[in-house]
Short mmCIF file of C-alpha atoms in Angstrom, two decimals:
data_model
loop_
_atom_site.label_atom_id
_atom_site.label_comp_id
_atom_site.label_asym_id
_atom_site.label_seq_id
_atom_site.Cartn_x
_atom_site.Cartn_y
_atom_site.Cartn_z
CA MET A 1 9.68 -55.72 -43.44
CA PHE A 2 9.79 -58.65 -45.84
CA ALA A 3 10.24 -58.79 -49.60
CA VAL A 4 8.89 -61.19 -52.17
CA VAL A 5 11.56 -61.58 -54.87
CA VAL A 6 10.39 -63.08 -58.15
CA ARG A 7 12.69 -63.90 -61.07
CA GLU A 8 11.11 -64.59 -64.43
CA ALA A 9 12.39 -65.22 -67.94
CA GLY A 10 10.98 -65.15 -71.43
CA ASP A 11 11.00 -63.34 -74.75
CA ALA A 12 12.98 -60.10 -74.28
CA ALA A 13 11.03 -57.97 -76.75
CA GLN A 14 7.67 -58.99 -75.34
CA ILE A 15 8.81 -58.51 -71.76
CA ASP A 16 10.15 -55.03 -72.47
CA GLY A 17 6.89 -54.17 -74.24
CA SER A 18 4.75 -55.29 -71.29
CA GLY A 19 5.47 -52.39 -68.92
CA GLY A 20 2.13 -50.74 -69.66
CA MET A 21 0.24 -53.94 -68.89
CA VAL A 22 2.12 -54.35 -65.61
CA SER A 23 1.39 -50.72 -64.65
CA ALA A 24 -2.28 -50.97 -65.58
CA ASN A 25 -3.14 -54.47 -64.34
CA VAL A 26 -0.55 -55.97 -62.00
CA ALA A 27 0.59 -52.96 -59.95
CA PRO A 28 -2.94 -51.91 -58.85
CA ARG A 29 -3.69 -55.44 -57.58
CA VAL A 30 -0.39 -55.62 -55.68
CA ARG A 31 -0.98 -52.17 -54.11
CA GLU A 32 -4.26 -53.50 -52.66
CA ALA A 33 -2.59 -56.47 -50.94
CA PRO A 34 -2.62 -56.37 -47.13
CA GLY A 35 0.63 -54.99 -45.71
CA PHE A 36 1.86 -53.61 -49.04
CA VAL A 37 4.78 -51.15 -48.73
CA SER A 38 6.37 -50.81 -52.19
CA ALA A 39 7.19 -52.71 -55.38
CA LEU A 40 9.51 -52.66 -58.40
CA TRP A 41 9.21 -54.62 -61.64
CA MET A 42 12.51 -54.63 -63.53
CA SER A 43 13.85 -56.04 -66.80
CA ASP A 44 17.46 -56.62 -67.82
CA GLY A 45 16.54 -56.12 -71.49
CA ALA A 46 17.71 -59.64 -72.32
CA GLY A 47 14.62 -61.60 -71.33
CA ARG A 48 14.92 -61.74 -67.54
CA THR A 49 12.94 -59.87 -64.90
CA LEU A 50 13.50 -59.16 -61.24
CA ASN A 51 10.42 -58.12 -59.28
CA ILE A 52 10.64 -56.99 -55.66
CA LEU A 53 7.44 -56.58 -53.63
CA VAL A 54 7.88 -55.26 -50.08
CA PHE A 55 5.40 -55.92 -47.27
CA ALA A 56 5.14 -54.84 -43.64
CA SER A 57 5.01 -58.38 -42.22
CA GLU A 58 6.23 -61.85 -43.00
CA GLU A 59 2.65 -63.13 -43.07
CA ALA A 60 1.68 -60.57 -45.72
CA ALA A 61 4.78 -61.42 -47.76
CA ARG A 62 4.07 -65.16 -47.60
CA ASP A 63 0.48 -64.58 -48.74
CA ALA A 64 1.79 -62.46 -51.62
CA LEU A 65 4.38 -65.13 -52.45
CA GLU A 66 1.67 -67.68 -53.08
CA ALA A 67 -0.21 -65.19 -55.25
CA ALA A 68 2.97 -64.41 -57.21
CA ARG A 69 3.69 -68.08 -57.83
CA THR A 70 0.18 -68.87 -59.07
CA ALA A 71 -0.69 -65.65 -60.93
CA PRO A 72 -1.58 -66.10 -64.58
CA ARG A 73 1.22 -65.06 -66.92
CA PRO A 74 1.37 -64.41 -70.62
CA PRO A 75 2.69 -67.36 -72.65
CA PHE A 76 6.04 -65.63 -73.22
CA MET A 77 6.85 -65.57 -69.45
CA ARG A 78 7.90 -68.26 -66.98
CA VAL A 79 8.78 -68.08 -63.29
CA GLU A 80 12.34 -69.08 -62.48
CA SER A 81 12.13 -68.50 -58.72
CA ALA A 82 9.99 -66.83 -56.07
CA ASP A 83 11.11 -66.43 -52.46
CA VAL A 84 10.59 -64.33 -49.33
CA PHE A 85 13.52 -62.37 -47.88
CA SER A 86 13.79 -60.45 -44.63
CA VAL A 87 14.60 -56.79 -45.33
CA LEU A 88 17.67 -55.87 -43.29
CA ALA A 89 17.73 -52.18 -44.23
CA SER A 90 16.23 -49.70 -46.66
CA ALA A 91 16.99 -46.15 -47.68
#
């Protein structure tokens, strides 16, 4: 398995208020991606997010990486980094 790890930053209050939008709009599109396994969208409450999208293959993860980098974002969000990692273990 491979994971797309995206770090974003922005306005803390708006980020923490955007969970419903992520659940309604972003999560369904990610679930439809080829090779999708699981995903988490997390906030530290201080204006930073950590999003982990897990895929069955490296090819699927790399395709999702490009989509994550170029996806439209609200004006209060900016991407800090987006990378693919090999999953060594899961529980």
